[in-house]
XYZ file of C-alpha atoms in Angstrom:
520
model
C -18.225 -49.079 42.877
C -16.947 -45.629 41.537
C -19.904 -43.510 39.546
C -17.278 -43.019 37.243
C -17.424 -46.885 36.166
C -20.244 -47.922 36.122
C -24.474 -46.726 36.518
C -27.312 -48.286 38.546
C -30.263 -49.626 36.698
C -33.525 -50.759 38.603
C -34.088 -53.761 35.783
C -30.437 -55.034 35.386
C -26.865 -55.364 36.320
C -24.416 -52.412 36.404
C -23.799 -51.130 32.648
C -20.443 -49.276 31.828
C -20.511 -45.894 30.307
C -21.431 -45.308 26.876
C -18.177 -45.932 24.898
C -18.344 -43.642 22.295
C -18.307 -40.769 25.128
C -15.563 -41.898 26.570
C -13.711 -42.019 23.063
C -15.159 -38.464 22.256
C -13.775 -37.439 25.616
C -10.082 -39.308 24.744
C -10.056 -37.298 21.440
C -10.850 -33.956 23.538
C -7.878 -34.256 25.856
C -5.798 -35.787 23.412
C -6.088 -32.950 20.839
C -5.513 -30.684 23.603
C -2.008 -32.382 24.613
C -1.280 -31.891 20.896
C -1.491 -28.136 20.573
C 0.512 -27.547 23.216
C 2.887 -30.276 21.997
C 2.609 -29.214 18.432
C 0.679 -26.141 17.344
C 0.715 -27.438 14.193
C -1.477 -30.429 14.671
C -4.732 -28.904 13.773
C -3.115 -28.566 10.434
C -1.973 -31.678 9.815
C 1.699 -31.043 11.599
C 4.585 -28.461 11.341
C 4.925 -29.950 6.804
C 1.080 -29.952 6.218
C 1.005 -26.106 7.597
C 3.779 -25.391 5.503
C 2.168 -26.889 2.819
C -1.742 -25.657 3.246
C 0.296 -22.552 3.809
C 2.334 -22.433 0.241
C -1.208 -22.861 -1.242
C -3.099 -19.865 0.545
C -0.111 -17.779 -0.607
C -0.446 -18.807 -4.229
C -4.065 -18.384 -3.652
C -4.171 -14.862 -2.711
C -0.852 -13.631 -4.934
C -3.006 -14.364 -7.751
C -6.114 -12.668 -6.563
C -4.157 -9.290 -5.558
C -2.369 -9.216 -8.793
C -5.926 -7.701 -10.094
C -4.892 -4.790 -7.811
C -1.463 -4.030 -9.674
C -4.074 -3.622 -12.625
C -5.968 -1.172 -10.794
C -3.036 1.070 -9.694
C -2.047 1.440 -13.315
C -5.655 2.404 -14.453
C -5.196 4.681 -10.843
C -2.635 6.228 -12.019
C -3.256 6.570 -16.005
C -6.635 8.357 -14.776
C -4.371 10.788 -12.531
C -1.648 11.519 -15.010
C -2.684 11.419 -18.319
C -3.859 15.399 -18.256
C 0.200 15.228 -18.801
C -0.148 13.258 -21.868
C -2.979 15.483 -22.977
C -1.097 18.436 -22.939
C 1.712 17.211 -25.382
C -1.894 17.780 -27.857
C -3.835 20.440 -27.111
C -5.161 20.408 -24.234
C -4.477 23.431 -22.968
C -4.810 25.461 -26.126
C -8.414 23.856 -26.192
C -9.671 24.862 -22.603
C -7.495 28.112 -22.931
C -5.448 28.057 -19.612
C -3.237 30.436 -19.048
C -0.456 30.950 -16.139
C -0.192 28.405 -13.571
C -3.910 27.377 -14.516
C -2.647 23.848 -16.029
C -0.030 23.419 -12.611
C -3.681 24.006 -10.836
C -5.343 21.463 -12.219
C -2.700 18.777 -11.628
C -2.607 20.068 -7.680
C -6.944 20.306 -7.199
C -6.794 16.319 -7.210
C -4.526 16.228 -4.388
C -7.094 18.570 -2.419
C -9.720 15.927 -2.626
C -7.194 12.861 -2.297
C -6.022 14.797 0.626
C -9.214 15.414 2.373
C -11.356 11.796 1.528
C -8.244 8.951 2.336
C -8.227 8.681 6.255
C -12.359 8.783 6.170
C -12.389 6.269 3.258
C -10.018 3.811 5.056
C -11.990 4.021 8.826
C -15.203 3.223 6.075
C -12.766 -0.027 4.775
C -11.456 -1.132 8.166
C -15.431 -0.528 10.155
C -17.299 -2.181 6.798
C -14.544 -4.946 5.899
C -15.809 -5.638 2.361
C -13.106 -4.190 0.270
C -14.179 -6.409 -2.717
C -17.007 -4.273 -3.352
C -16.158 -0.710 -1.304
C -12.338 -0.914 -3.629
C -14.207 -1.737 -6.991
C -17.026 0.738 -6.159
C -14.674 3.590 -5.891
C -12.653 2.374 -9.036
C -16.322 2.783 -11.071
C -17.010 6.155 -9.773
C -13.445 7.149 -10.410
C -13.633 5.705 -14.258
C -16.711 7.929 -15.182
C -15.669 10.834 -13.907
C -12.300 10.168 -15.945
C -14.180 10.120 -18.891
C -16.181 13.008 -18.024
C -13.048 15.511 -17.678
C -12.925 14.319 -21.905
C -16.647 16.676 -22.264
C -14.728 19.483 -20.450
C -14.827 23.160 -22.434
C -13.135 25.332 -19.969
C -10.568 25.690 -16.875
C -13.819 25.690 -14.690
C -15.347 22.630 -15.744
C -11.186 20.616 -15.721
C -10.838 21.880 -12.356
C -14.456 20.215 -11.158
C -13.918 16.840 -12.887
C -10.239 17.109 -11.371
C -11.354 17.575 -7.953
C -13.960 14.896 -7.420
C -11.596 12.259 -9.706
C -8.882 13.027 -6.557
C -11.814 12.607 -4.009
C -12.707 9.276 -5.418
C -9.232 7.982 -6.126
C -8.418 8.608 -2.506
C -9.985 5.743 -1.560
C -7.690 3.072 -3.416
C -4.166 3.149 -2.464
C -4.237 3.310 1.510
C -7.024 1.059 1.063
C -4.714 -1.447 -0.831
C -2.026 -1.343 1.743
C -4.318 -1.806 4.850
C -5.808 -4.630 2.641
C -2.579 -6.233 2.113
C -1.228 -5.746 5.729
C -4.706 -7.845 6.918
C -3.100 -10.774 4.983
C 0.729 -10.440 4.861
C 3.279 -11.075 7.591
C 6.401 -8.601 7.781
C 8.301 -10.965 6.026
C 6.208 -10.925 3.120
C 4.803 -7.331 2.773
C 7.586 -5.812 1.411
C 7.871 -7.304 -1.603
C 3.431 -7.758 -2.114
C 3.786 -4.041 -1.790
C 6.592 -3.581 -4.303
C 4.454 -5.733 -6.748
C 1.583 -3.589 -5.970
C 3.818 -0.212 -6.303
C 4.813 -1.588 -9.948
C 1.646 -1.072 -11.019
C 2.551 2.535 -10.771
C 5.527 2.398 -12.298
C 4.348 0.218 -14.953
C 1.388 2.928 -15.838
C 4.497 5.210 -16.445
C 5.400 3.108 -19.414
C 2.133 1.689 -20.218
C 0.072 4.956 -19.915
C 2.662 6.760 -22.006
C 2.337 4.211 -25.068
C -1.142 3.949 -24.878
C -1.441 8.014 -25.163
C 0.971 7.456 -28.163
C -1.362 5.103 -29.658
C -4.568 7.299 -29.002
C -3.059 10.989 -29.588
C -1.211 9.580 -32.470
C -4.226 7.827 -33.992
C -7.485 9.058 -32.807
C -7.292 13.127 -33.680
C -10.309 13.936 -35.435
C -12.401 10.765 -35.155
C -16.024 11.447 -34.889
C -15.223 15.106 -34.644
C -13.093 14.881 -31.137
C -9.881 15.867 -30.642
C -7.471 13.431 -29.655
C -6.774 14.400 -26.364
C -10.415 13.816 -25.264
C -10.404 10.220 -26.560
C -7.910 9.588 -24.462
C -9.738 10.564 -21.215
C -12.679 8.404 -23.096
C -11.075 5.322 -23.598
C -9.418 5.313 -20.313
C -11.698 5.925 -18.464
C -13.958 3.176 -20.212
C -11.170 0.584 -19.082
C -11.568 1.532 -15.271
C -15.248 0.383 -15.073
C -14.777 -2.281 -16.876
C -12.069 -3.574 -14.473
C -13.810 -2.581 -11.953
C -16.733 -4.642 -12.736
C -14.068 -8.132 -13.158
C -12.643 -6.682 -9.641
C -15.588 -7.038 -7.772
C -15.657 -11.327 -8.399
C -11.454 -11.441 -7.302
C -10.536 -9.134 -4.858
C -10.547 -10.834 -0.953
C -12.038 -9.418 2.222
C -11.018 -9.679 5.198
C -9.391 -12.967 6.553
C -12.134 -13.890 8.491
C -14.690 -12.603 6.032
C -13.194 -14.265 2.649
C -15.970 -16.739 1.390
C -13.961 -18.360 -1.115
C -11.441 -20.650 0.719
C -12.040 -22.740 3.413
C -12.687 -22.991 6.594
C -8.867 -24.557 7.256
C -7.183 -21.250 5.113
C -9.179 -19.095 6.735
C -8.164 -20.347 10.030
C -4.534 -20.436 8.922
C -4.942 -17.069 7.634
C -6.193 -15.571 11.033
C -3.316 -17.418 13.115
C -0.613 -16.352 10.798
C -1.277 -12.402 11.790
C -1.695 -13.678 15.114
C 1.840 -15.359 15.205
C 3.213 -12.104 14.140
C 2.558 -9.736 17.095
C 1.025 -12.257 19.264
C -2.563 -10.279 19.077
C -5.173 -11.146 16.781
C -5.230 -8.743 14.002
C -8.823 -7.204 14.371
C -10.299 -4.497 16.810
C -11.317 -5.717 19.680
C -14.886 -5.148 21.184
C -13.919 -1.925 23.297
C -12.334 -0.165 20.356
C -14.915 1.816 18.401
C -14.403 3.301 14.577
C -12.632 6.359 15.814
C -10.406 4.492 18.519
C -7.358 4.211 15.197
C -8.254 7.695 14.513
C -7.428 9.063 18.184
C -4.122 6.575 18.357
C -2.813 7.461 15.464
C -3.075 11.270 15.416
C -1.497 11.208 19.133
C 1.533 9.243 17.814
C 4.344 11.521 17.126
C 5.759 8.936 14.840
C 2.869 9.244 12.542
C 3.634 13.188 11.849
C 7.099 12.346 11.745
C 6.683 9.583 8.817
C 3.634 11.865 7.259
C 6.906 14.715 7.161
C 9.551 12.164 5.840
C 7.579 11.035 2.869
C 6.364 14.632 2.144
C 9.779 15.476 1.349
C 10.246 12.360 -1.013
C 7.022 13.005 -2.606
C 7.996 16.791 -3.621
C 11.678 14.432 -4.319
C 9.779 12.399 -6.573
C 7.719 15.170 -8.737
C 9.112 14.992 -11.660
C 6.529 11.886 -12.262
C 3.922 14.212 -13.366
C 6.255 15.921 -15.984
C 8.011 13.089 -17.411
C 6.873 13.498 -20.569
C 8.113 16.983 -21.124
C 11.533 16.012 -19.021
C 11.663 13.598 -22.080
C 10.614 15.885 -24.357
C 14.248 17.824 -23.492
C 16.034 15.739 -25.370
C 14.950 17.015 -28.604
C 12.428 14.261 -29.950
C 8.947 14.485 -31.595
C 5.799 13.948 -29.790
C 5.933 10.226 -29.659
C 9.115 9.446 -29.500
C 9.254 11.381 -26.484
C 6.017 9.363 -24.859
C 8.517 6.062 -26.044
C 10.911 7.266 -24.971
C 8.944 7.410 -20.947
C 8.772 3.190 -20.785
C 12.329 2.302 -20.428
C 13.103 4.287 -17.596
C 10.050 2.876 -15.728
C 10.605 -0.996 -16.582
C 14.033 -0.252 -14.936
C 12.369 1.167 -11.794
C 10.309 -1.583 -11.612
C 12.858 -4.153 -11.727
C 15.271 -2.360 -9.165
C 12.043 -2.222 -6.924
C 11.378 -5.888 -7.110
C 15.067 -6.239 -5.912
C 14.771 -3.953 -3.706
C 11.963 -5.104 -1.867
C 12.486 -8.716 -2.113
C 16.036 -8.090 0.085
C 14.516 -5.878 2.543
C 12.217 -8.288 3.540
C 14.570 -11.174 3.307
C 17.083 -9.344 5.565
C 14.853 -7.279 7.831
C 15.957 -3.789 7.206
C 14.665 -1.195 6.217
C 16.617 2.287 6.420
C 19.380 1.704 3.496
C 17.311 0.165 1.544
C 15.516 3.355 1.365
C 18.207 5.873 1.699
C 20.645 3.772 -0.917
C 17.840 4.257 -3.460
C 17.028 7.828 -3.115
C 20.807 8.655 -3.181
C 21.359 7.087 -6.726
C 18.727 9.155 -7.405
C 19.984 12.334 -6.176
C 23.254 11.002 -8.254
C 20.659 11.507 -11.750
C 19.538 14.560 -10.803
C 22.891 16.015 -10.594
C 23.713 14.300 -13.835
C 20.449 16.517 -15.179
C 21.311 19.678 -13.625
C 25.048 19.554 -14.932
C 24.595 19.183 -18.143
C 22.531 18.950 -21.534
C 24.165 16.070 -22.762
C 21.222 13.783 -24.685
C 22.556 10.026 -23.532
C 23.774 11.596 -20.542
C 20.343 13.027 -19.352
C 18.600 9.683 -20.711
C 20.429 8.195 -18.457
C 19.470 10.263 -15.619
C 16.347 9.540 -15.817
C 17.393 5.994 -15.722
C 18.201 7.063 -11.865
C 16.054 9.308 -11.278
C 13.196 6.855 -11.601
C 14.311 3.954 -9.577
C 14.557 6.337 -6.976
C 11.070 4.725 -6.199
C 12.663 1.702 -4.793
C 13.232 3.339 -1.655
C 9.888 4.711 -1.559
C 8.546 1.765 -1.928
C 9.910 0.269 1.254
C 9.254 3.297 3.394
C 5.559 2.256 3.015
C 6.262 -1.043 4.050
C 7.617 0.280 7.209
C 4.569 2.311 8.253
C 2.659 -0.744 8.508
C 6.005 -2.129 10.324
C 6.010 0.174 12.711
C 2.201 0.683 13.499
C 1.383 -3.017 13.864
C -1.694 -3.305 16.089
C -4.613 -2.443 16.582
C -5.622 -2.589 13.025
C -7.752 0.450 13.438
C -4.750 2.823 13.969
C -3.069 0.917 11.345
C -5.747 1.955 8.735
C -5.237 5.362 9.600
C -1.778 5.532 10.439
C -1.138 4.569 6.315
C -4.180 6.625 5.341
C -2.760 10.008 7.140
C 0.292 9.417 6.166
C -0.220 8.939 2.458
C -3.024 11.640 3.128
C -0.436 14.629 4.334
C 2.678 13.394 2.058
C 0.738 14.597 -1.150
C 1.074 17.995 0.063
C 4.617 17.083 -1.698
C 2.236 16.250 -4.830
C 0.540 19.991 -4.811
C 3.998 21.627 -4.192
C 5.556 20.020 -6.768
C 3.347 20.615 -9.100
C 5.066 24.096 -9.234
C 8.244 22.402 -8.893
C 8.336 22.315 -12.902
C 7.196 25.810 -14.598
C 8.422 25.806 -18.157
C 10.580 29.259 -17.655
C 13.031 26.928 -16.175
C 13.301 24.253 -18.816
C 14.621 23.310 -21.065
C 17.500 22.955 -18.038
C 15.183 22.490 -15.202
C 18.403 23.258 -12.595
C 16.481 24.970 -10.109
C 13.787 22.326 -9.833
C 16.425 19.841 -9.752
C 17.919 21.472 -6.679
C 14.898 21.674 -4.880
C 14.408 18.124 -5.618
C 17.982 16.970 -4.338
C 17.383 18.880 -1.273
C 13.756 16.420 -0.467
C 15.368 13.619 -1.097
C 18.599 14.384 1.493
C 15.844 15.723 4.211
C 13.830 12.832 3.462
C 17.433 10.627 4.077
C 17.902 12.417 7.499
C 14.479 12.293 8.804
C 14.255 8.331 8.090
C 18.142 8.143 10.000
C 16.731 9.688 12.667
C 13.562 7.148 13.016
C 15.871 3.864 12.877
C 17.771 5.582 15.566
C 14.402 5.940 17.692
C 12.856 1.938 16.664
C 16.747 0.904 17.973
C 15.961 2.421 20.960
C 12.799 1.137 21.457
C 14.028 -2.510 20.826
C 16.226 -1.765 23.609
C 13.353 -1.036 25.983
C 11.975 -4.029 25.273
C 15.003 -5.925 25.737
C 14.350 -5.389 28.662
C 11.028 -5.664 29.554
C 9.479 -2.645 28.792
C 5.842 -2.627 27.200
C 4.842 -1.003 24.245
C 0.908 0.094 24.240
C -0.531 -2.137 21.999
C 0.630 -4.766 23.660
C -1.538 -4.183 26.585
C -4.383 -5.569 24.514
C -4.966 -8.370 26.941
C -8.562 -9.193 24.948
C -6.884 -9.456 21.719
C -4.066 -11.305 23.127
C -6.250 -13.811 24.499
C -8.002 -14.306 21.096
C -4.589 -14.414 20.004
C -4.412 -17.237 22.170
C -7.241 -19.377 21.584
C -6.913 -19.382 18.186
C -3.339 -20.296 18.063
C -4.618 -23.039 20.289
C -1.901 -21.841 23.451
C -2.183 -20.428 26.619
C -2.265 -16.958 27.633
C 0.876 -16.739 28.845
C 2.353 -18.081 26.052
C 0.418 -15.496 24.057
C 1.510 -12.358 26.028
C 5.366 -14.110 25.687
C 5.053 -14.172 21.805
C 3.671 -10.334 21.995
C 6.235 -9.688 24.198
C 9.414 -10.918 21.463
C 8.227 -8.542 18.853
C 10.738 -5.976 17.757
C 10.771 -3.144 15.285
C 12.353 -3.176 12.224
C 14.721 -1.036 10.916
């Protein structure tokens, strides 16, 4: 009789195999047939994904909105030295010259210098729920410290380090957000998280009403440093409720469980058909070496330069409003409808590039109705008409929005080159933020024509440059129509993780990897 059936025992008849190991055996093979029947079924089937799915969404939508928080304190810290200098600031510290233009361009030295490092720190330590809050602490005090500030020396200091610290947020956010969203849905996560800088426009603005118009004089202090005070306070206190909501990682995020972790890890798996961490052979600086030999990375870095310097008259919106021949606070007021406009037409924006794949119009549409405000400004003096301008002018960030999108897009794996690919390229584009801070010198206001012509003239290069990088992702679709490999996808150990934990075979795996295309 057949081992298989039966065993010999000295002291009785033939016994059959334990049953329960046969069963356990049954359930092996049978959950094996499943997967490659349904790769679903570890989930319940194709509706119980879909549904588990729907609920990690909701799950981590509400957990990042902490982060459109933190881009508004990011940004209030970073701008409000504008704000300031509507009451005294400068008088106080006596600048002279280009001194104030300085310290608005010092923080992009140190934002320059700190955000590829700070994101290779990110990827290599994977605990942005306390490396993200840890930087926004840092960043908070020494906000509050530019408020003790006598001098040009001492604003300059507290101006540099605050841009050192800073650095670490933003590329940090999108690398964090392209760990956990598919293409499909990180346009419009990174819209929502770009509103946060939009919104600080408006929000920032009438909370310097508020303190410059209320606090000058209190306890001795002029009103202008209890601004830098108070919002600096804010940041560490966020910072501090950030720590307990922010995620990690996908396959580091205690707080859901073990299924939506899982789910999470295969959805960025689906997407290239490579699992979406490094893989045991790439090292820290393996990103680093990728991305700076990528020609597409300068390229990009180039593009958004020019929208950045496109873009500068962020930093002086309050004395663009000021133009228009209003008091003080009316003309900070006066800064929040503009920038609740933006913020809508970015939400739109975003929401239909994602729904409909592309990416190039969506950019350049937006940045030409913004060149179409700027002409409106350098025309004429008309009040409503330059209001209105401005109107334009700031949902010009719609299209910048997206761009950002499309870096992660178009640098999809290995996560380490990723990380740096966003971080470089955010890095070198605010060279655009110290050039235009010199965009704006007051000799050409009240008008401003000749800094709106240099800004007309970013924006159309920036249009160009991003025509000419759909033309190049068109024709690498075309090479892998038909069959041509692009270097990531020779990740054969990723792939294969890919594989097991989408529950397939390799070849299935390296077939997914192989249907990726760019978008454009």
């Amino acid at each position: 009789m057949s081992a298989t059936a039966e065993t010999k025992n000295d002291s009785g008849p033939p016994s059959p195999i334990d049953p329960k190991g046969q069963e356990s055996f049954n359930d092996t093979v049978s959950d094996q047939a499943l997967k490659r029947n349904d790769p679903d079924a570890e989930f319940g089937g194709t509706e119980a994904r879909k549904k588990l799915e729907r609920k990690l969404l909701m799950k981590l939508d509400l957990r990042f909105l902490i982060m459109v928080v933190i881009y508004i304190l990011n940004y209030i810290d970073r701008n409000n030295a504008s704000a300031a200098r509507l009451k005294g600031f400068e008088a106080d510290l006596h600048l002279k010259g280009n001194e104030f233009a300085t310290l608005l361009s010092i923080l992009y030295v140190g934002y320059i210098i700190m955000q590829v490092p700070s994101n290779m720190i990110l990827n290599y330590i994977g605990k942005p729920s306390l490396y993200l809050p840890a930087c926004m602490a840092v960043w908070g005090v020494i906000s509050c410290l530019t408020g003790i500030t006598t001098n040009f020396t001492g604003a300059l200091l507290t101006r540099f380090f605050l841009g050192f610290v800073e650095a670490a947020f933003f590329p940090g956010a999108l690398f964090l957000l392209s760990k956990w969203y598919t293409r499909k849905e990180l346009g419009l996560r990174t819209a929502i998280l770009y509103c946060g800088n939009l919104s600080s426009n408006a929000f920032g603005n009438l909370l310097a009403a508020g303190i410059l118009g209320g606090m000058q004089g209190k306890l001795g202090h002029a009103a202008w440093r209890w601004l830098f005070y108070i919002e600096g306070a804010l940041t560490v206190a966020v910072a501090i409720i950030a720590i307990f909501i922010l995620p990690d990682f996908p396959e580091t995020t205690t707080w859901l469980s073990p299924m939506e972790r899982r789910l999470a890890q295969v959805r960025m798996a689906e997407e290239v058909g490579e699992s979406d961490h490094d893989t045991k052979e790439e090292s820290i600086w393996t990103g680093l070496i990728l991305a700076v030999k990528d020609w597409r990375v300068w390229f990009m870095s180039l593009a958004l330069t020019a929208q950045v310097v496109g873009l500068s008259f962020n930093a002086y919106f309050p004395t663009l409003t000021a133009t228009l021949g209003y008091k003080t606070t009316v003309s900070l007021l006066l800064c929040a409808p503009p920038w609740g406009f933006a913020c809508i037409v970015a939400f739109a924006n975003a929401r239909h590039a994602d729904y409909t794949g592309e990416r190039f119009f969506h950019i350049s549409g937006s940045l030409f109705a913004g060149m179409v405000g700027m002409v409106i400004s350098l025309a004429t003096m008309n009040t409503a008409a330059r209001y209105i301008a401005l109107f334009l002018q700031a949902q010009s960030y719609a299209g910048f929005i997206v761009f950002y999108s499309w870096i992660s897009n178009t640098f999809p794996r290995p996560p380490a080159k990723r990380a740096v690919a966003l971080a470089l390229i955010n890095a070198f584009s605010q060279l655009g933020n110290i050039a235009g801070s010199y965009v704006w010198p007051k000799p050409w206001g009240p008008s401003y024509r000749k800094s709106y012509g240099i800004t007309i003239s970013c924006f159309g290069c920036a249009i160009v440059m991003c025509f000419i990088l759909r033309q190049h992702l068109i024709y690498l679709n075309k090479r892998l129509d038909e069959g041509q490999e692009e270097e990531f996808m020779q990740r054969r150990a990723a792939i294969l993780e890919a594989a097991q934990l989408e529950g397939i075979s390799e070849e299935e795996a390296i077939r997914r990897a192989k249907g990726f295309r760019y978008v454009y």
